[in-house]
Coordinates of C-alpha atoms in Angstrom, one line a residue:
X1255 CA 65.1 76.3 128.8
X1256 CA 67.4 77.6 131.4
X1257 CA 71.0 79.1 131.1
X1258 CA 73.3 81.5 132.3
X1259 CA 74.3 83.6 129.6
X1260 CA 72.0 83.8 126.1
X1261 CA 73.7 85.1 123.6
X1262 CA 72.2 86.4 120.5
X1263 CA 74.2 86.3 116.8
X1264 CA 76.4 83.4 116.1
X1265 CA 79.5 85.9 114.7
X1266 CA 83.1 86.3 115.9
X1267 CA 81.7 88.3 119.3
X1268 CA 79.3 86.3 119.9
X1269 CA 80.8 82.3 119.3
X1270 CA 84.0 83.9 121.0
X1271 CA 82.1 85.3 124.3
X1272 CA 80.8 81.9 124.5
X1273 CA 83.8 79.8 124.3
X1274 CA 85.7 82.2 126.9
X1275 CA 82.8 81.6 129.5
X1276 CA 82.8 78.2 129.0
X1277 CA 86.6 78.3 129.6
X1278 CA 85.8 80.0 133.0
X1279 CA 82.7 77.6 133.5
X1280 CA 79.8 79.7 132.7
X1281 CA 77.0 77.9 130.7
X1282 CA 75.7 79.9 127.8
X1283 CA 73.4 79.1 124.9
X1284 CA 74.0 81.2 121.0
X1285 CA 71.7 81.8 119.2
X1286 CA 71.5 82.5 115.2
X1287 CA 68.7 82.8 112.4
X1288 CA 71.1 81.8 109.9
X1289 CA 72.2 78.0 109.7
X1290 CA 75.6 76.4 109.8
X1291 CA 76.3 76.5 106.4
X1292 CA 75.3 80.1 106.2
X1293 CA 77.6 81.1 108.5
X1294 CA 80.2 79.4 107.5
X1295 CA 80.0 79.9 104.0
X1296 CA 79.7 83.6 103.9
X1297 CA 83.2 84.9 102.6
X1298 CA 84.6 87.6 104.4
X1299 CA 88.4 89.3 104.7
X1300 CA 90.3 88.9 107.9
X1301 CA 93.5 90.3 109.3
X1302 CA 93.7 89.9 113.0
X1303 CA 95.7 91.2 115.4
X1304 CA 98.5 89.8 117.4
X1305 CA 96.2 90.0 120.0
X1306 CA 93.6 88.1 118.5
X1307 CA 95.6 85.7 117.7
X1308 CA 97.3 85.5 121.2
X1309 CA 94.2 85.0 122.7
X1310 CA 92.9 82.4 120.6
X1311 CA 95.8 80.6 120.9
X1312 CA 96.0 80.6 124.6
X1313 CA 92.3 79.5 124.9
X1314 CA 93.0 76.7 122.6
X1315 CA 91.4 77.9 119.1
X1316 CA 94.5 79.0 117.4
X1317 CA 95.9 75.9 116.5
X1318 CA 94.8 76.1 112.4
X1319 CA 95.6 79.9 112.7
X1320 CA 99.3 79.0 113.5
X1321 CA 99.4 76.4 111.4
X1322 CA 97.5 78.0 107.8
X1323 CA 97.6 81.7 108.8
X1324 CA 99.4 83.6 106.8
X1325 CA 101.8 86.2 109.5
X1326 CA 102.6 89.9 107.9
X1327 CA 105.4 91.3 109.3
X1328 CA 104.9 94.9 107.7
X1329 CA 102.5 96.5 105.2
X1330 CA 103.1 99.1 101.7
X1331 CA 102.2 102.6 102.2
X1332 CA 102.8 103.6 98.0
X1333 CA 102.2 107.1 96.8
X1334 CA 104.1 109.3 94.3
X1335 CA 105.1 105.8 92.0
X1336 CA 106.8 104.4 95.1
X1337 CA 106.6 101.8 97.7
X1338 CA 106.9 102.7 101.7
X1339 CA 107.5 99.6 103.8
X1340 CA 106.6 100.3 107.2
X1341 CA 108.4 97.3 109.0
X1342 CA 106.0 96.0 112.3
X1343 CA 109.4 93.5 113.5
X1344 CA 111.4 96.4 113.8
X1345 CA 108.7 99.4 115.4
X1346 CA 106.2 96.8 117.6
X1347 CA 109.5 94.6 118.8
X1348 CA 108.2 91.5 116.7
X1349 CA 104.8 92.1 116.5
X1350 CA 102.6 91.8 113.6
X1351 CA 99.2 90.3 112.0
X1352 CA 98.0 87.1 110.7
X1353 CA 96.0 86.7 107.4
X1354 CA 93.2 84.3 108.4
X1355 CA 89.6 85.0 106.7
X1356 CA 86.8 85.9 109.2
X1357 CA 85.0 82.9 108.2
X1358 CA 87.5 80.4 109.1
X1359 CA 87.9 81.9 112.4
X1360 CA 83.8 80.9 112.9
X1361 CA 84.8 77.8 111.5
X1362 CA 87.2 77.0 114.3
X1363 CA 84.7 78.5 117.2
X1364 CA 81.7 76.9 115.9
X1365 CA 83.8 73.5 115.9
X1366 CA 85.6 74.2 119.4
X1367 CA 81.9 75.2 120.8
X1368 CA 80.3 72.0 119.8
X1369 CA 83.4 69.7 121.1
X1370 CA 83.0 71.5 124.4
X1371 CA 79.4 70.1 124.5
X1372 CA 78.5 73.8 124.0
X1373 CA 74.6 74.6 122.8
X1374 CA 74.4 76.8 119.3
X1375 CA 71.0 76.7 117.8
X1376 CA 71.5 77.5 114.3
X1377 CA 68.9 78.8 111.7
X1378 CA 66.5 80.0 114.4
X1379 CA 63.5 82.7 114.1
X1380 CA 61.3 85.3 115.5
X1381 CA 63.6 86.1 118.0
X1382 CA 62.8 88.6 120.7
X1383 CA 64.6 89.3 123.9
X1384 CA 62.9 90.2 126.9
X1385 CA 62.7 91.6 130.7
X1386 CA 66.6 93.0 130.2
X1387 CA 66.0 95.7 133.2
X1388 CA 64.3 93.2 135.2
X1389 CA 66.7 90.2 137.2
X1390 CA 65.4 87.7 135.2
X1391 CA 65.6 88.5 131.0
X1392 CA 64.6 86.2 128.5
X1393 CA 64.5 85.6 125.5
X1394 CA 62.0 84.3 122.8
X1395 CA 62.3 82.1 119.4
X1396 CA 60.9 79.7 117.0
X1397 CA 62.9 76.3 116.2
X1398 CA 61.3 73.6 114.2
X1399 CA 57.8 75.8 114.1
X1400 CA 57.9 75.5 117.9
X1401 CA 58.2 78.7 120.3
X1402 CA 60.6 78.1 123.0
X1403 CA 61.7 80.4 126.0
X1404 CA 65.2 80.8 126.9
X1405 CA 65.7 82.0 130.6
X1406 CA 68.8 83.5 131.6
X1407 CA 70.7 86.2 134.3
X1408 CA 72.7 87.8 131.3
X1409 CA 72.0 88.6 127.8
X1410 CA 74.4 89.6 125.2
X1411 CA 73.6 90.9 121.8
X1412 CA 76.6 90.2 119.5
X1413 CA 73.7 90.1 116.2
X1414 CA 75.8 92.3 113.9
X1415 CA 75.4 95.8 112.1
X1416 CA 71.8 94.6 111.4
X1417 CA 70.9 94.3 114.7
X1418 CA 67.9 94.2 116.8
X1419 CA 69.0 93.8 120.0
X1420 CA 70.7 97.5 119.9
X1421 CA 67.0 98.8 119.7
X1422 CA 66.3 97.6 123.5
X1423 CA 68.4 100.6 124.5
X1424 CA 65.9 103.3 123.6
X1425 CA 67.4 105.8 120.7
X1426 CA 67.4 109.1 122.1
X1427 CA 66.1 109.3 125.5
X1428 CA 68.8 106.6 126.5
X1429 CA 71.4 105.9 123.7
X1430 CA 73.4 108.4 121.7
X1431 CA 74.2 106.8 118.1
X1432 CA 77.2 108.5 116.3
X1433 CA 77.1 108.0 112.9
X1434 CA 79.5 109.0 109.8
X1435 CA 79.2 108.0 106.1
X1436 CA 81.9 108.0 103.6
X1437 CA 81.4 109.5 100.4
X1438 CA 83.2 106.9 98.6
X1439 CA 82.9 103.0 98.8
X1440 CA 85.3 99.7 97.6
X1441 CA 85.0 97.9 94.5
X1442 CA 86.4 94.5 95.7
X1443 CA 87.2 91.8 93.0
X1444 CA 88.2 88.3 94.2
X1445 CA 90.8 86.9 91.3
X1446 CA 92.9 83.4 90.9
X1447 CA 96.2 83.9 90.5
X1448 CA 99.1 84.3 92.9
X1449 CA 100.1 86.9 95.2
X1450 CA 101.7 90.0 93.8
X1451 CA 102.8 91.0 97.0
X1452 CA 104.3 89.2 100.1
X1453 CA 102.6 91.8 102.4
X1454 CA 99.4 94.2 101.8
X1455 CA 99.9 97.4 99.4
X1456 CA 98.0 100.6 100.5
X1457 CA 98.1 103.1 97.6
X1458 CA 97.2 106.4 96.8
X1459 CA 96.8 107.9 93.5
X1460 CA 94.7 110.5 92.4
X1461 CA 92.5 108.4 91.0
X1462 CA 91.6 107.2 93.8
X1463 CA 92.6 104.3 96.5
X1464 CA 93.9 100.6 95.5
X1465 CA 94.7 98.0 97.8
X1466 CA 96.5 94.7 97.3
X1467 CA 95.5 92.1 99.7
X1468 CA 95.5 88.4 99.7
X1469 CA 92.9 85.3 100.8
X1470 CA 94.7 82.5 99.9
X1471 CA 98.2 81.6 98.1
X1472 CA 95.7 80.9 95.1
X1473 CA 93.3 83.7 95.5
X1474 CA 93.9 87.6 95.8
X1475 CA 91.2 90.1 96.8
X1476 CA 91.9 93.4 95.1
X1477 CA 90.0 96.8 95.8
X1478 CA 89.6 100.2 94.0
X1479 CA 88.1 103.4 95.4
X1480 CA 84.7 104.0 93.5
X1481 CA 81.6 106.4 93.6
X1482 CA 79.5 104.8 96.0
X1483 CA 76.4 104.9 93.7
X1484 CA 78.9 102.7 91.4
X1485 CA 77.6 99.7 89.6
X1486 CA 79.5 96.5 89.2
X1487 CA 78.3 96.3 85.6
X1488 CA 79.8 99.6 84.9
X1489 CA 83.6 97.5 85.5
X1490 CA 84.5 95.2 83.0
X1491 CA 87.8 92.3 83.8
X1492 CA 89.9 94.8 81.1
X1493 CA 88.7 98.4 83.1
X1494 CA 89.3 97.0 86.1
X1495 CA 92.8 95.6 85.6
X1496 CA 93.7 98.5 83.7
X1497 CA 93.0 100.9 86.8
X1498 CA 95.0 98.6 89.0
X1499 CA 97.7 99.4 87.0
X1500 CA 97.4 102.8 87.1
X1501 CA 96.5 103.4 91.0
X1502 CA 99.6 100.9 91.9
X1503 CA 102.2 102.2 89.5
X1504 CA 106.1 101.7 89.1
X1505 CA 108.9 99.8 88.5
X1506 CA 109.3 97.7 91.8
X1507 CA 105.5 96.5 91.9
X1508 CA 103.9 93.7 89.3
X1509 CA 100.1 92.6 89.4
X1510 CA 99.8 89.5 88.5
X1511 CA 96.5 88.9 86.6
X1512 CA 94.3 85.9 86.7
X1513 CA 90.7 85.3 86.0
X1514 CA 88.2 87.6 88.3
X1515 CA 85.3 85.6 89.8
X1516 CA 83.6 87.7 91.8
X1517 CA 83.0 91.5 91.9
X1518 CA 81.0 93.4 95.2
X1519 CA 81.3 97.1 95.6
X1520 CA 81.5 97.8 99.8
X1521 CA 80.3 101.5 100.9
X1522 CA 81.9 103.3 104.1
X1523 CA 80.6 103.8 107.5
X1524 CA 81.3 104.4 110.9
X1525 CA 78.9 104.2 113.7
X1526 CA 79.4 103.3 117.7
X1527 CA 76.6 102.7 120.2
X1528 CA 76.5 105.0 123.5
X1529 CA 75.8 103.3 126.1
X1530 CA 76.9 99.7 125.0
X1531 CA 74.8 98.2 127.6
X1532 CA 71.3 98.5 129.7
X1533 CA 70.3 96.2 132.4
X1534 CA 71.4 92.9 132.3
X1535 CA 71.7 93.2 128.5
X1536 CA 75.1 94.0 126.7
X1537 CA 76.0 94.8 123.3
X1538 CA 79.4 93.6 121.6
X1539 CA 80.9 93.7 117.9
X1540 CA 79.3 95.0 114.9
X1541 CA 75.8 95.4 117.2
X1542 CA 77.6 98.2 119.1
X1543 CA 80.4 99.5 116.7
X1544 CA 81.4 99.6 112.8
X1545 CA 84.6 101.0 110.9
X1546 CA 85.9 101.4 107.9
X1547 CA 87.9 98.4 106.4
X1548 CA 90.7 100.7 106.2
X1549 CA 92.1 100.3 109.4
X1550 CA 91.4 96.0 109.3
X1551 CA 90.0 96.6 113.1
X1552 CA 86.1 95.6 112.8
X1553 CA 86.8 91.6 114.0
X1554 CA 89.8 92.7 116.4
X1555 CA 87.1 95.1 118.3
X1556 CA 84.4 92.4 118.4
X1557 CA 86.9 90.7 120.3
X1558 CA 88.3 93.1 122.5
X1559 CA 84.6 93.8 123.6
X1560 CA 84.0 89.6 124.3
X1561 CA 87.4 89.4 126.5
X1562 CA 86.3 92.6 128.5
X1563 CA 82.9 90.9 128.3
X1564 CA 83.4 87.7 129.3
X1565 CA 85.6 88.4 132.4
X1566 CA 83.1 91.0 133.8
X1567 CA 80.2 88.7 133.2
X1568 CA 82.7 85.7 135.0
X1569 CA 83.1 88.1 138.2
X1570 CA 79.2 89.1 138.4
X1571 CA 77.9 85.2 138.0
X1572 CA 80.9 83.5 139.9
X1573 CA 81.5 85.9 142.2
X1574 CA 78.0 88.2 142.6
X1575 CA 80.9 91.2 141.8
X1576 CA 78.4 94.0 139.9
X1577 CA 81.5 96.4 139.6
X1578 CA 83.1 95.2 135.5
X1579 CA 79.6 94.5 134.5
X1580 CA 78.2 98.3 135.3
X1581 CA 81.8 99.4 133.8
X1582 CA 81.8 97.8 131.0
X1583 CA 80.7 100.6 128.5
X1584 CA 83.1 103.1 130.0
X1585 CA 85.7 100.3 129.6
X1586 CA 86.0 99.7 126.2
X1587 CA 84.8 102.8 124.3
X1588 CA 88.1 104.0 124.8
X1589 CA 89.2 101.5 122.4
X1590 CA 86.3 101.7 120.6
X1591 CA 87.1 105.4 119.4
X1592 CA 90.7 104.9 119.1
X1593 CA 90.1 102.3 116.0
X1594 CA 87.7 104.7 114.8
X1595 CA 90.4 107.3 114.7
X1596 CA 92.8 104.9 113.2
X1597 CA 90.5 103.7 110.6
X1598 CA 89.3 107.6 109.9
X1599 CA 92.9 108.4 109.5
X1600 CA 93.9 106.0 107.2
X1601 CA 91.2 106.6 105.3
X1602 CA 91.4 110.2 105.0
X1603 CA 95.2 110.0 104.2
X1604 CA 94.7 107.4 101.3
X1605 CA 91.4 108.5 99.3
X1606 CA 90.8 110.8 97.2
X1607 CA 88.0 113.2 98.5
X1608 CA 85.0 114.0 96.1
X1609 CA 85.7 117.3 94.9
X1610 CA 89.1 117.7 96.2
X1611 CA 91.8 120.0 95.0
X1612 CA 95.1 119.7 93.9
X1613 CA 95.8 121.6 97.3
X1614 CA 94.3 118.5 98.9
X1615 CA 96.1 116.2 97.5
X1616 CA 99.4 118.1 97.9
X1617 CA 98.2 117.9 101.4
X1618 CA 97.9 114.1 101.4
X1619 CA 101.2 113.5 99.8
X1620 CA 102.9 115.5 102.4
X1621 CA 101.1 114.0 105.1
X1622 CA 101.9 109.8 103.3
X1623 CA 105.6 111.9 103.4
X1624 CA 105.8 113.0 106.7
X1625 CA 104.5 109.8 107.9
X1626 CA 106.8 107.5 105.8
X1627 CA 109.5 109.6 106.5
X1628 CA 109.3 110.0 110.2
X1629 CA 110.1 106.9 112.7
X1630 CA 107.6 108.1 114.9
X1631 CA 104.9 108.5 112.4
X1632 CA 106.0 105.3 111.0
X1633 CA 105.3 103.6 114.5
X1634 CA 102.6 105.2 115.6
X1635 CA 101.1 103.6 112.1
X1636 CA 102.3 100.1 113.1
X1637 CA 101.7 100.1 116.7
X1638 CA 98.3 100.9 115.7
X1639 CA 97.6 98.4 112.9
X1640 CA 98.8 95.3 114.9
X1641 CA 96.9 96.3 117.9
X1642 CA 97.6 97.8 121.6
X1643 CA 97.1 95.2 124.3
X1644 CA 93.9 93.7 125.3
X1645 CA 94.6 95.2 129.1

């Protein structure tokens, strides 16, 4: 088997590298262990930026974002028993974010890919990439209890926090990883019943962070800060409800309760990849990079990296140009490690620290106030959270 571009992980980097080469007529091949309905079934949050959503759009994959999406024009910042709007139309000039789960997003790339006559060999094995410093990498699998070779100029791995292509770059005489983990992790309920917000509720208590977020108009996914050595059995429907309550108190603010029908508890982490790329193998999304949910950048990053990706890659096999390629690390880290500081930021501003004082959280209030308060701190928050742009 012969292509120009294989690309390992069948996620939002990876389906979305592929579609944008094929737009600029590069073939490419993805690769996955998991199959279709795997991928497509896995339920996961989404909040994408206005860049995201631009670009999808413009390279003719938005059209069910547009149409079922759910646009936020401003998000809650609530503290002290009160709500804080901070208002994206009127600090981004009309800019905001769209509500659209990560899985529908593969849904529409996996569907786009195969219209386009595009190859995506689902539920795959074994897989082992090979020759990356070499001109001509490769890479290895099983399909149908059959080995096959895949022969390619580029590789990319896009194969998610669990990754194996990351361990090609040799860990430490080559790559740096920087790691962080949070001593705190999300209990996240999903619950039928209607929204009890039109936007997203960030609150801070001292008992610890809530926030109120949204799938669907019939299904609301709910989170509370817990111990991450927490146990889903230790929450019962009544606990649970009852410290949703508390955490996003006051008079301008109802819950509306429904049945709970699932219950995951999410820990914290933030890790990025230095270098992002050796030889003629790169490194995009979750393979590279992870943050904190906080900030709602981990999808929006994964692809950032694919459109810087995708046009370097375009110039080196249409053109023979080596410079984006060889760049491509130093290009978007930047990025990189400003979501990282946005998610750190919010994070740190909104939880309650193990072991923290009431001089820490006087601290916190004072910050939430200072932010809230200030138009400058309030757009610095919202430029931020719907996204600077892609160039």
């Amino acid at each position: 088997m012969h292509t120009r571009v294989g690309i390992v992980g069948a996620g939002p980097a990876g389906l979305m590298l592929a579609h944008l080469l094929h737009q600029k007529g590069i073939e490419s091949v993805v690769l996955d262990t998991r199959t279709r309905e795997e991928i497509e079934g896995t339920i996961r949050a989404g909040i994408l930026e206005q860049n995201t959503v631009d670009l999808m759009t413009e390279t003719g994959v938005g059209e069910r974002i547009k149409r079922v999406g759910s646009v936020h024009h401003g998000i809650e910042l609530r503290f002290g028993g009160r709500g804080h709007r901070i208002d994206f139309d009127d600090l981004t000039d009309g800019r905001g974010v769209t509500v659209y789960p990560q899985h529908e997003v593969l849904k529409d790339l996996i569907e786009q890919r195969l219209a386009d006559g595009g190859e995506i060999r689902f539920g795959v094995s074994d897989v082992e990439v090979e020759g990356i410093t070499g001109d001509t990498p490769s890479i290895r699998f099983t399909e149908d209890g059959a080995e096959e070779v895949l022969h390619c100029a580029l590789v990319a791995g896009c194969d998610g926090s669990r990754t194996q292509t990351r361990s090609l770059i040799p860990h430490p005489d080559v790559r740096q990883d920087h790691f962080r983990q949070y001593p705190f992790a999300w209990f996240g309920v999903l619950v039928e019943a209607p929204p009890s917000s039109e936007e997203l509720i960030y609150a801070h208590h001292e008992n610890g962070f809530a926030l109120i977020s949204t799938r669907t108009p019939e299904v609301q996914r709910l989170y509370l800060q817990v111990d991450p050595e927490d146990s889903v059995d230790n929450w019962s429907d009544d606990r649970i409800w009852n410290e949703l309550h508390t955490r996003v108190a006051g008079d301008d603010v109802q819950l509306k309760e429904g049945p709970i029908f699932q219950k995951s508890i999410l820990p914290f982490r933030s890790f990025v990849c230095e270098p992002m790329q050796r030889g003629r193998l790169f490194l995009a999304g979750d393979a590279a990079h992870t943050v904190p949910p906080t900030g709602a950048k981990g999808m929006n990053l994964a692809i950032a990296d694919v459109y810087v990706l995708a046009r370097a890659m375009g110039e080196f096999l249409n053109r023979g140009e080596t410079a984006a390629l060889d760049a491509y690390t130093t290009t978007v880290l930047p990025r990189v490690w400003r979501a990282q500081h946005f998610s750190w930021w919010m994070t740190s501003m909104l939880h309650r620290m193990p072991g923290s004082s009431g001089f820490d959280l006087n601290r916190q209030l004072a910050e939430l106030d200072t932010v809230t308060r200030s138009r400058a701190g309030r757009t610095l928050l919202a430029e931020n959270y719907v996204g600077t742009p892609l160039e």
